[in-house]
Coordinates of N, CA, C and O in Angstrom, one line a residue:
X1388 N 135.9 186.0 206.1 CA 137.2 186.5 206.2 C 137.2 188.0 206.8 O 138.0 188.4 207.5
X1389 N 136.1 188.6 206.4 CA 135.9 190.4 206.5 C 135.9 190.1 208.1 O 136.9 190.5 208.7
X1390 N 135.0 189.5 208.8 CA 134.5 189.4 210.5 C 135.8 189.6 210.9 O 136.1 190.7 211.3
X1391 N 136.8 188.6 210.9 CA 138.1 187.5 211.3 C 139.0 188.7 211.7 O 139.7 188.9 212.7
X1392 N 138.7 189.5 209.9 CA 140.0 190.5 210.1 C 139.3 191.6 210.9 O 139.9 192.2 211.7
X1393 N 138.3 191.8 210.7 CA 137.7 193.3 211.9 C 137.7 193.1 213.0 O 137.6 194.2 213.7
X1394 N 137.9 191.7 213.8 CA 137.9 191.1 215.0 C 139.4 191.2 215.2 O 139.7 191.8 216.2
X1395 N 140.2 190.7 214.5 CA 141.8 190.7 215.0 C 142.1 192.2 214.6 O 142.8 192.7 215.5
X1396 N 141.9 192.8 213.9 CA 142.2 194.4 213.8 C 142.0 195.3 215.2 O 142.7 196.1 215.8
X1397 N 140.7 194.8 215.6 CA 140.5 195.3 216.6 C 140.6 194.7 218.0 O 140.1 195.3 219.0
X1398 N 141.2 193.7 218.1 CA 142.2 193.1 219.3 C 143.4 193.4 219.2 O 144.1 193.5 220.2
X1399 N 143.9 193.6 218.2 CA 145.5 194.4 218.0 C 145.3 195.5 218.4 O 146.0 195.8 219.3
X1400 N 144.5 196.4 218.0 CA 144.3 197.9 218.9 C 144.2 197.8 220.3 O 145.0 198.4 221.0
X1401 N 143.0 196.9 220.8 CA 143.1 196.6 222.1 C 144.3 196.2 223.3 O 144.5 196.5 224.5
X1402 N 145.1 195.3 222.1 CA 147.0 195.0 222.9 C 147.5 196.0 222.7 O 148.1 196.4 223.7
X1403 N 147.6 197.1 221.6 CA 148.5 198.2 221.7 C 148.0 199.0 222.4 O 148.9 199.6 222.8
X1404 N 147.0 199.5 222.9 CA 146.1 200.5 224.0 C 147.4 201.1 224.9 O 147.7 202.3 225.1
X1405 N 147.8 200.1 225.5 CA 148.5 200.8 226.7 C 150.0 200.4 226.4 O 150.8 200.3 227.4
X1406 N 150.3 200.1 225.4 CA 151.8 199.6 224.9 C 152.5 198.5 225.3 O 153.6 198.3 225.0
X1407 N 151.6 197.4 226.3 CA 152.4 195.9 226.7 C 151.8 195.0 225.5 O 150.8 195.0 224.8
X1408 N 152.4 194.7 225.6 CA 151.6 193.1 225.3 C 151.9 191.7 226.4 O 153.1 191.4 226.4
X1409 N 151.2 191.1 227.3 CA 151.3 190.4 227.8 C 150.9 189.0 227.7 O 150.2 188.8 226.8
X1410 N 151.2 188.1 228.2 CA 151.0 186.4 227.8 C 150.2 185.9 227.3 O 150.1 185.1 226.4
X1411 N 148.7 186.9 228.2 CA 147.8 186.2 228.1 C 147.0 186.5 226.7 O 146.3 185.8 226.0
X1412 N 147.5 187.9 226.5 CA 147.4 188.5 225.0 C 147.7 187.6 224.1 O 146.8 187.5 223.2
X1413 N 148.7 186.6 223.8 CA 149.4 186.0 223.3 C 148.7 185.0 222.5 O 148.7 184.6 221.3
X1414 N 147.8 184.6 224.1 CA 146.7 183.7 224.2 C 145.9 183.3 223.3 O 145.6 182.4 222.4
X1415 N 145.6 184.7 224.0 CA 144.0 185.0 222.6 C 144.5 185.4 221.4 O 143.7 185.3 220.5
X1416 N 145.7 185.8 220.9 CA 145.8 185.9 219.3 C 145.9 184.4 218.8 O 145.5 184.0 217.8
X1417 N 146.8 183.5 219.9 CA 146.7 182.4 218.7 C 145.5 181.7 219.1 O 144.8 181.6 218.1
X1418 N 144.7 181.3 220.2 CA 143.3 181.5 220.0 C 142.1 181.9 218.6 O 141.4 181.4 217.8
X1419 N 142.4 182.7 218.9 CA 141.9 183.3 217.5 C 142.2 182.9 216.6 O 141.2 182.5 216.0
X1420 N 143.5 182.8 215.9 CA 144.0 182.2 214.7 C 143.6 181.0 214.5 O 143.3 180.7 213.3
X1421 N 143.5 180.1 215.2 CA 142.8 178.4 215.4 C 141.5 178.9 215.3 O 140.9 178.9 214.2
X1422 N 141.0 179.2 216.0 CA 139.8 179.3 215.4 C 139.0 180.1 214.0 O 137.9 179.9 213.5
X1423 N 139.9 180.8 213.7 CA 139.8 181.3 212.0 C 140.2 180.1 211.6 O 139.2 179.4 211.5
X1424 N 141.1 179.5 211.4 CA 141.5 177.9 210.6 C 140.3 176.8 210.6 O 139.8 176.2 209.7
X1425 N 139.9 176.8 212.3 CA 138.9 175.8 212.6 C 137.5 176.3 211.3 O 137.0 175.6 210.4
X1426 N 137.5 177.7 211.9 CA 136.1 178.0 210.4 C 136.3 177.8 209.3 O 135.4 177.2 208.7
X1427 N 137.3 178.0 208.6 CA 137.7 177.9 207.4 C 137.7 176.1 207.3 O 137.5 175.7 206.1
X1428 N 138.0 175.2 208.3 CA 137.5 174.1 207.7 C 136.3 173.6 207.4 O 136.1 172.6 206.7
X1429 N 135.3 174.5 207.9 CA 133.8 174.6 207.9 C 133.8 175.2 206.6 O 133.2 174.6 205.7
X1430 N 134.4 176.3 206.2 CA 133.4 177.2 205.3 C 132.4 177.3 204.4 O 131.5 178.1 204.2
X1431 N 132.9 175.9 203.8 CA 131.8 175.8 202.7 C 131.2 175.2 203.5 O 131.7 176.0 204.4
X1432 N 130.3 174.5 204.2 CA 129.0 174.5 205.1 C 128.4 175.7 205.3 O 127.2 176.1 205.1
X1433 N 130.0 176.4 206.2 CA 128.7 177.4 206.8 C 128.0 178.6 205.7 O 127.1 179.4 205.9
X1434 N 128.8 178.3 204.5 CA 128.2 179.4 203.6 C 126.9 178.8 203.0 O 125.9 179.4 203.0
X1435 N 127.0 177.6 202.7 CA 125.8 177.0 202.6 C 124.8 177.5 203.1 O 123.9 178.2 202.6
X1436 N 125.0 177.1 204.1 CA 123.9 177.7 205.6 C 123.4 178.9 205.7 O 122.2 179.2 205.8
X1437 N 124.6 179.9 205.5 CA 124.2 181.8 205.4 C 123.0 181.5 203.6 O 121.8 181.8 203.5
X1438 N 123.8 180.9 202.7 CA 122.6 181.2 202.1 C 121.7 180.7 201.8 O 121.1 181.2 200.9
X1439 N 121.3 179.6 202.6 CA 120.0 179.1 202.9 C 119.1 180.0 203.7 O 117.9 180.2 203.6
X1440 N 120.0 180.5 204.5 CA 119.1 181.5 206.1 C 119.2 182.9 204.8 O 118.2 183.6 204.9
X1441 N 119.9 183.3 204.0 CA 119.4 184.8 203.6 C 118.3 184.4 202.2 O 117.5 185.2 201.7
X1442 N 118.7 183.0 201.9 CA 117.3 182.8 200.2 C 116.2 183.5 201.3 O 116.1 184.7 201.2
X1443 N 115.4 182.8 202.4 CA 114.9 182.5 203.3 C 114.4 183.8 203.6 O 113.2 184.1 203.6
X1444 N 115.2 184.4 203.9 CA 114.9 186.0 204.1 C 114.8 186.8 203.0 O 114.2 187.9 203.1
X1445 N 115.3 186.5 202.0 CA 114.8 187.3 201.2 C 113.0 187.0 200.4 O 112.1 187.7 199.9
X1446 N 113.1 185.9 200.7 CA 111.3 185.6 200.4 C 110.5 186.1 201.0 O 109.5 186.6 200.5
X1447 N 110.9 186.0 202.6 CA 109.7 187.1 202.7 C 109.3 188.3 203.2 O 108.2 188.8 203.5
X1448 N 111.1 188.8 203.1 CA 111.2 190.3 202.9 C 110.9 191.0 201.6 O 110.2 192.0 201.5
X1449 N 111.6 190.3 200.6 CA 111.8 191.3 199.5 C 111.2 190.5 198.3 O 111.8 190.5 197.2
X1450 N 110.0 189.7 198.5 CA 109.9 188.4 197.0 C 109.2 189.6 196.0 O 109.6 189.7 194.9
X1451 N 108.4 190.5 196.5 CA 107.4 191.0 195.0 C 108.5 192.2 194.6 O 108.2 192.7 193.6
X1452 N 110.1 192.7 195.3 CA 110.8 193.5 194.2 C 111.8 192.7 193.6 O 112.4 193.0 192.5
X1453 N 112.0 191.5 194.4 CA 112.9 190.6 193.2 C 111.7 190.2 191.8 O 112.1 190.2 190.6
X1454 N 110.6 189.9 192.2 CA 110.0 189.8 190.9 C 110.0 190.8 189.8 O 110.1 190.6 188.6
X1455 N 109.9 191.8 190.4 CA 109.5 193.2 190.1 C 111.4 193.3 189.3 O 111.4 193.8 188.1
X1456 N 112.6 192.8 189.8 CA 113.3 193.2 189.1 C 113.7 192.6 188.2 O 114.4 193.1 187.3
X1457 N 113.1 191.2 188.4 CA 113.5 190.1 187.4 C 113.1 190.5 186.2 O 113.9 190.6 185.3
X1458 N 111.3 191.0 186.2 CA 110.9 191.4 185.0 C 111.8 192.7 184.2 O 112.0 192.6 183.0
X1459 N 112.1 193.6 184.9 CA 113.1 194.6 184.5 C 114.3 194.4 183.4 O 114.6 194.7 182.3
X1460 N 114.6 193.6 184.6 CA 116.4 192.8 184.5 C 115.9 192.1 182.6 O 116.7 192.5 181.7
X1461 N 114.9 191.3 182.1 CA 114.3 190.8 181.5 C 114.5 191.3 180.0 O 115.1 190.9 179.1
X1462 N 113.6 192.7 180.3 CA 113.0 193.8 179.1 C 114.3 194.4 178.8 O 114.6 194.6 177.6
X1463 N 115.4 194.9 180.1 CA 117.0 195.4 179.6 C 117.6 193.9 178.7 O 118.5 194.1 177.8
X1464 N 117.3 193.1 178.9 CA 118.1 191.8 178.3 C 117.5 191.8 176.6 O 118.3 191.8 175.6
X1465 N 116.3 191.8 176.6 CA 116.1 192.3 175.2 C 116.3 193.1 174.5 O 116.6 192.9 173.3
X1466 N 116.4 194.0 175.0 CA 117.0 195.4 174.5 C 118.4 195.2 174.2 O 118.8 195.6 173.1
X1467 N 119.1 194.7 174.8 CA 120.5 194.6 174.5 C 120.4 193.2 173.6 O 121.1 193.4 172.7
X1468 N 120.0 192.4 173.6 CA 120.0 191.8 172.1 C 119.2 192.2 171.1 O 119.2 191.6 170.1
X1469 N 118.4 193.2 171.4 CA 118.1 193.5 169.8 C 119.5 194.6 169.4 O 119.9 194.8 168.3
X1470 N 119.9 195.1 170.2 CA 121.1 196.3 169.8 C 122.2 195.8 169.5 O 123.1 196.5 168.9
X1471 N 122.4 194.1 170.0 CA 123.5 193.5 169.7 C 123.4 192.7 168.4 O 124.4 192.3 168.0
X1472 N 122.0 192.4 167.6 CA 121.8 192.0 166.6 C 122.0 193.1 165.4 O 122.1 192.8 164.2
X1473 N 122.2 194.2 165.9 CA 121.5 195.3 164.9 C 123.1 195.9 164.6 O 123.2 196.8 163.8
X1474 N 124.4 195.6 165.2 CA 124.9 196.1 165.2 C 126.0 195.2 164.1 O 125.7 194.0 164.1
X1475 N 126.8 195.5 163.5 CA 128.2 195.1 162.1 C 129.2 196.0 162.2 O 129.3 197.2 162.4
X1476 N 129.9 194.9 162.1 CA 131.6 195.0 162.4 C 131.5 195.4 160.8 O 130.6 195.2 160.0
X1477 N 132.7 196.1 160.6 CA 133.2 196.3 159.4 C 134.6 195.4 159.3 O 135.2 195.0 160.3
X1478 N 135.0 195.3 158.0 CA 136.4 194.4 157.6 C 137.1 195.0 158.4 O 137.6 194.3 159.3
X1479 N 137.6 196.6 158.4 CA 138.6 197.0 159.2 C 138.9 196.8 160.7 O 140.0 196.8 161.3
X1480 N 137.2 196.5 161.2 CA 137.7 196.8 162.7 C 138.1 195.2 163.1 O 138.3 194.8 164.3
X1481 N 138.2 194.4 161.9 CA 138.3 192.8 162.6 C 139.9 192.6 162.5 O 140.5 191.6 162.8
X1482 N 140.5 193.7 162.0 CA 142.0 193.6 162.3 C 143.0 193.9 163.7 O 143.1 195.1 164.2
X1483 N 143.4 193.1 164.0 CA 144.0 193.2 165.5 C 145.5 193.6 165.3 O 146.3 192.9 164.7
X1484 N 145.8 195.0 166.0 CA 147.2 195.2 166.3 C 148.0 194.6 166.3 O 147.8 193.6 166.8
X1485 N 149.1 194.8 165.9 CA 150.6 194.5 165.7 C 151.1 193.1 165.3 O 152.2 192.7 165.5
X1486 N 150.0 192.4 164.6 CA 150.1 191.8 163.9 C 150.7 191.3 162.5 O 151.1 190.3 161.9
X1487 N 150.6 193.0 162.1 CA 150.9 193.6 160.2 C 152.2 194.4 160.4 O 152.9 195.0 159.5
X1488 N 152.4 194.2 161.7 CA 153.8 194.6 162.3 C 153.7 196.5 162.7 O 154.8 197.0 162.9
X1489 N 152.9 197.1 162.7 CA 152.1 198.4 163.2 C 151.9 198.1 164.7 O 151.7 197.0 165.0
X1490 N 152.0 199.1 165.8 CA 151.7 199.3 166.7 C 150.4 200.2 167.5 O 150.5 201.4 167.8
X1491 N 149.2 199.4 167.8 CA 148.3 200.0 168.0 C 148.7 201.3 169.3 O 149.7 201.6 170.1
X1492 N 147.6 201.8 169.0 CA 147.6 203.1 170.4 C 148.1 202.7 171.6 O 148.9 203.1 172.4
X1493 N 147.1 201.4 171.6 CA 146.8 200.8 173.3 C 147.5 200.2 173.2 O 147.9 200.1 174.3
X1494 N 148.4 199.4 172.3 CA 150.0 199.1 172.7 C 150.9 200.0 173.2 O 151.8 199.6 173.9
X1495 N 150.7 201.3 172.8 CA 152.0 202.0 173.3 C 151.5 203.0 174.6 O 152.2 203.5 175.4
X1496 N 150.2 203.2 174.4 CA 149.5 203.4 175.8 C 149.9 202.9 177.3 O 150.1 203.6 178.3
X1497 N 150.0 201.4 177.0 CA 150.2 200.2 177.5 C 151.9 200.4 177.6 O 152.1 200.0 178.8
X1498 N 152.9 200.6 177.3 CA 154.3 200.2 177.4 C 155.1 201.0 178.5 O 155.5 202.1 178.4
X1499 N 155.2 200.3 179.6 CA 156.0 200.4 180.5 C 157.4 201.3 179.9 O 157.7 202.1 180.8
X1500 N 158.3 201.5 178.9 CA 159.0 202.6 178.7 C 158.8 203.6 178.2 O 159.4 204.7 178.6
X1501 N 158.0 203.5 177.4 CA 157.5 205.0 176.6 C 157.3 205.8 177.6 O 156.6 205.6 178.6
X1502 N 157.9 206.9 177.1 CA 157.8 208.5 178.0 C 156.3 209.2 178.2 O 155.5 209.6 177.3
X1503 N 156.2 209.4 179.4 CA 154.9 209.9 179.1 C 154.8 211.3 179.0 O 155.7 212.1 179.2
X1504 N 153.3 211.5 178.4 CA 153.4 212.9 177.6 C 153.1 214.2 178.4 O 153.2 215.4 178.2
X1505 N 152.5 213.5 179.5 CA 152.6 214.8 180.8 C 153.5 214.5 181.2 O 154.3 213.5 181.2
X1506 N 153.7 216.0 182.0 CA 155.1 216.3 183.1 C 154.5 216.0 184.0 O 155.4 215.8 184.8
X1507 N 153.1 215.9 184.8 CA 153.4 215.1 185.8 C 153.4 213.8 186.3 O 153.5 213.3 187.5
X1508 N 153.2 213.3 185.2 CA 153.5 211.1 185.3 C 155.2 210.9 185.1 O 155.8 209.8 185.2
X1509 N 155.6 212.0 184.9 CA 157.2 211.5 184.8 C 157.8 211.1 186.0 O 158.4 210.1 186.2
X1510 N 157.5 212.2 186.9 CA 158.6 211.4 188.2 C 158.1 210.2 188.3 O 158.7 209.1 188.1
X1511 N 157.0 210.2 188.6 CA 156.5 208.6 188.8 C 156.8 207.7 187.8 O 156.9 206.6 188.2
X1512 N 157.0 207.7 186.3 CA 157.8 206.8 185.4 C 159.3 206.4 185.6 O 159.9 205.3 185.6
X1513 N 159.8 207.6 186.0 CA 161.4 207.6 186.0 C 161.4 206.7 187.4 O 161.4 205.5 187.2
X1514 N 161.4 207.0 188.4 CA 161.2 206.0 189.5 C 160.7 204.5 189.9 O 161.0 203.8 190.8
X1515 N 159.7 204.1 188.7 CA 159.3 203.3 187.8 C 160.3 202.5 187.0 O 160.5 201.2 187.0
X1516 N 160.7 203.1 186.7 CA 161.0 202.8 184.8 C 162.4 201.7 185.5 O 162.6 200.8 184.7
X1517 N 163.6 201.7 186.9 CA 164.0 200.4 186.9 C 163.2 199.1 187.1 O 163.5 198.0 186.6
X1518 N 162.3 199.5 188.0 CA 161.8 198.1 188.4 C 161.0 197.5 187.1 O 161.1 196.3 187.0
X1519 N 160.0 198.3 185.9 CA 159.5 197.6 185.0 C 160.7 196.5 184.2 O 160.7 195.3 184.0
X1520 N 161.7 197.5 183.8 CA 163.1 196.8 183.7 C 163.6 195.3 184.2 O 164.0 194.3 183.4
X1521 N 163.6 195.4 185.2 CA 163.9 194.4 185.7 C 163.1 193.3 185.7 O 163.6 192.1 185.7
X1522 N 161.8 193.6 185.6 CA 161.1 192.6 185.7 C 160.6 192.3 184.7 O 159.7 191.4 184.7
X1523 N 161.0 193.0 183.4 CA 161.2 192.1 181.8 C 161.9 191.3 181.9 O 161.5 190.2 181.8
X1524 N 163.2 191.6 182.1 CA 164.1 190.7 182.1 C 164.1 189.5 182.8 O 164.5 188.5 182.3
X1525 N 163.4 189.7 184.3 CA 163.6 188.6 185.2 C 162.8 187.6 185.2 O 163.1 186.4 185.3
X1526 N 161.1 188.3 185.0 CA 159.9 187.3 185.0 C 159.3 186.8 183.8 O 159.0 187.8 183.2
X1527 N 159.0 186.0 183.3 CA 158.6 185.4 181.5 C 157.6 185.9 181.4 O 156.8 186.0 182.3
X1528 N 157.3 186.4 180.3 CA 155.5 187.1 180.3 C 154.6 185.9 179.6 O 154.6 185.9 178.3
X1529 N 153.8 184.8 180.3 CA 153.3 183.7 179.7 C 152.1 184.4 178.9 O 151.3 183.6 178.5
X1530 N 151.8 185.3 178.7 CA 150.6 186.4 177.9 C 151.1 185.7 176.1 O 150.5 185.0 175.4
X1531 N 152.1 186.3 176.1 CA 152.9 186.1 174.7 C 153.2 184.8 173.9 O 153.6 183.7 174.4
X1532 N 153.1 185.0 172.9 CA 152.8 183.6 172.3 C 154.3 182.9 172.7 O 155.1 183.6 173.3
X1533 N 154.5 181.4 172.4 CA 155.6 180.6 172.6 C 155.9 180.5 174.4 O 156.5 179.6 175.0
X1534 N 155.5 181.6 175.0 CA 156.1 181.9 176.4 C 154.9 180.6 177.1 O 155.4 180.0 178.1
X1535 N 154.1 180.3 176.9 CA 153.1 180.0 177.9 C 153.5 178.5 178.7 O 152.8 178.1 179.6
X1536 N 154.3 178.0 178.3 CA 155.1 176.7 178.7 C 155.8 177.3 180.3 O 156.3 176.5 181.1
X1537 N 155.6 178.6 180.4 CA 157.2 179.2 181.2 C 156.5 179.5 182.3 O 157.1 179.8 183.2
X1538 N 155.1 179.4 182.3 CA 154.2 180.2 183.9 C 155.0 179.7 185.1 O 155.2 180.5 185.9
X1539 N 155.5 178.2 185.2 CA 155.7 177.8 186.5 C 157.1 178.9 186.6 O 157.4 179.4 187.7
X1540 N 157.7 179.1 185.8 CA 158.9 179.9 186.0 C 158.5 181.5 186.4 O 159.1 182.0 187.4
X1541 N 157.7 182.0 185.6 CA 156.9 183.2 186.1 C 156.8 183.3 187.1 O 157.6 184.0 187.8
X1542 N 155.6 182.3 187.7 CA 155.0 182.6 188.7 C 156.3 182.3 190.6 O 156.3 182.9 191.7
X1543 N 156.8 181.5 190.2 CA 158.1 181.5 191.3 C 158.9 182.6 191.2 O 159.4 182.7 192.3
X1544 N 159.1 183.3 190.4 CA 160.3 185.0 190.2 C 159.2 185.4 190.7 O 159.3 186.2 191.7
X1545 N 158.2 185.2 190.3 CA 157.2 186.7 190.9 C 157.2 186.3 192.3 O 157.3 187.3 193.1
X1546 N 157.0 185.1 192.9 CA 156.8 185.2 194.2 C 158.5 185.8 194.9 O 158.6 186.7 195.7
X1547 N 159.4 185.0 194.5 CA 160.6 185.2 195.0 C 160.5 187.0 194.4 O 160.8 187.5 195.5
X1548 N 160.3 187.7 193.8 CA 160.2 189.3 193.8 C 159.5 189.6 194.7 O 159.9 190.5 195.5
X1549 N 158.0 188.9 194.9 CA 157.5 189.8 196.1 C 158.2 189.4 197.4 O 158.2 190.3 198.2
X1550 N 158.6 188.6 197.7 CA 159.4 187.9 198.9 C 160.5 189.2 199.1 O 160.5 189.8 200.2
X1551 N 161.2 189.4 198.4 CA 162.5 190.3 198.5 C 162.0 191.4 198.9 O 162.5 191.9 199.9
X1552 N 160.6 192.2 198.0 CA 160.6 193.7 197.8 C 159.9 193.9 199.3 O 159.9 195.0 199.9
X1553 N 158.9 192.4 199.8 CA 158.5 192.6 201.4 C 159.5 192.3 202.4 O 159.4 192.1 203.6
X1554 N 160.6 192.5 201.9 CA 161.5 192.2 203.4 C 162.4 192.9 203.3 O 163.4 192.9 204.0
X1555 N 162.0 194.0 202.0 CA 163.0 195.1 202.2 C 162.5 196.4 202.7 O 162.9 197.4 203.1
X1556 N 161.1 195.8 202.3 CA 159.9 197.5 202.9 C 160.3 197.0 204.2 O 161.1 197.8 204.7
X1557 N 159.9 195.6 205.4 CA 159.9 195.6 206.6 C 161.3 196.2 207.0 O 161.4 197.1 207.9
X1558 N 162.4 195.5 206.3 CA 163.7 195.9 206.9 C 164.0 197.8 206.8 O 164.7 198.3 207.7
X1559 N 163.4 198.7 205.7 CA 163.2 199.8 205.6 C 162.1 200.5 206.6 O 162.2 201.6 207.1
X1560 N 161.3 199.7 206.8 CA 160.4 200.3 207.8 C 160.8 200.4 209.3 O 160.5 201.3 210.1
X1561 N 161.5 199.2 209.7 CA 162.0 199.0 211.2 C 163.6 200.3 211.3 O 164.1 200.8 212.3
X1562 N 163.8 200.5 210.0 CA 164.8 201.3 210.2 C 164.2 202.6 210.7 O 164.4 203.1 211.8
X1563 N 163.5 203.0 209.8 CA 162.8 204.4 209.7 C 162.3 204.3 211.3 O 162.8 205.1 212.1
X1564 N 161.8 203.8 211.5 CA 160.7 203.2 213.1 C 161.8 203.6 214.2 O 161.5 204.4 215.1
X1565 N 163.5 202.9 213.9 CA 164.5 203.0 215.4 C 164.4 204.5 215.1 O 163.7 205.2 215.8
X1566 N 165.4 205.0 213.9 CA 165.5 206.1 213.8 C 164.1 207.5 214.3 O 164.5 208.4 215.1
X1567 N 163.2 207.4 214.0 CA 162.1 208.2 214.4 C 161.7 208.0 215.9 O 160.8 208.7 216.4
X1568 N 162.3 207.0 216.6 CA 162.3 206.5 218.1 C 160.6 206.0 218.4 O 159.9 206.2 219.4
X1569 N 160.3 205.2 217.1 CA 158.9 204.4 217.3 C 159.0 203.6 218.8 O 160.1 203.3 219.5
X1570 N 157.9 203.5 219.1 CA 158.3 201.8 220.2 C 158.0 201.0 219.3 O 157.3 201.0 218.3
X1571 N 159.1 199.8 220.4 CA 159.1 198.3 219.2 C 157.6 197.7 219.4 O 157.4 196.7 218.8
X1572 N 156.5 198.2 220.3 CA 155.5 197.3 220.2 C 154.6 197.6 218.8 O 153.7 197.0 218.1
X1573 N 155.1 198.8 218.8 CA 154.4 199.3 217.7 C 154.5 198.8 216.4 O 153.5 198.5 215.7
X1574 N 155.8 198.8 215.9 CA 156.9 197.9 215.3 C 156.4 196.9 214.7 O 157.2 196.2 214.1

């Protein structure tokens, strides 16, 4: 995917270079695009393949520091279970927030209204603070108990949310773009 996009990133620079875009340009982007699809019907092969050709290379570039780190990797693994044997919970810490009807820290750390206690996270809350709004109300939180029946409903508001909030950046951006006298190639 990384290649695909550094290759069309950098053919979009190349059409915008001199500000046309012409047919043959056209071409080669959907060109391109079929052939990202065509790989991606491959992928899993060809990943296969990359990691056959890098096991491969790593044997007999690098075999005596992978051993070398295995053993390492090994002695830290011990170590952390003996630290993980040695260590006890007490009764208290096996109680979980807001359960006893108490609100932990990291509950209210965590809460999208609560005011924050610097003055400079506030503009950015208050500017905030409709859209968290809205999106209690609009999207189901399947996290919470009883809710988790409701994901397919979730997850469709959330897309129909991102659908709206991307077509109102583009329609905000193309504004900003006439007004600032962008060219439309740029656009």
């Amino acid at each position: 995917d990384c290649a695909f996009y550094a290759v069309s990133i950098a053919f979009v620079m190349g059409v915008m270079w001199d500000g046309k875009v012409y047919w043959w340009e056209g071409v080669v982007s959907v060109c391109l695009y079929l052939g990202y699809v065509g790989f991606m019907t491959i992928n899993g092969s060809a990943m296969d393949w990359m990691e056959r050709v890098a096991r491969g290379f790593r044997r007999r570039t690098l075999g005596n520091k992978i051993a070398s780190f295995r053993e390492e990797t090994r002695e830290e693994t011990d170590d952390l279970e003996r630290s993980v044997v040695e260590l006890s919970l007490s009764p208290e810490d096996d109680k979980v927030g807001g359960n006893d009807g108490t609100v932990d820290d990291e509950d209210e750390a965590n809460n999208p209204f609560a005011v924050p206690d610097d003055w400079r996270k506030y503009p950015m809350w208050a500017l905030s603070l409709p859209w968290y709004a809205t999106f209690t109300v609009t999207v189901p939180d399947c996290g919470k108990t009883g809710w988790e029946r409701w994901y397919l409903l979730s997850f469709f508001s959330s897309v129909l949310w991102i659908s709206a909030i991307s077509y109102g950046m583009v329609d905000a951006a193309a504004v900003v773009g006439c007004v600032l006298d962008v060219p439309e190639v740029v656009m």
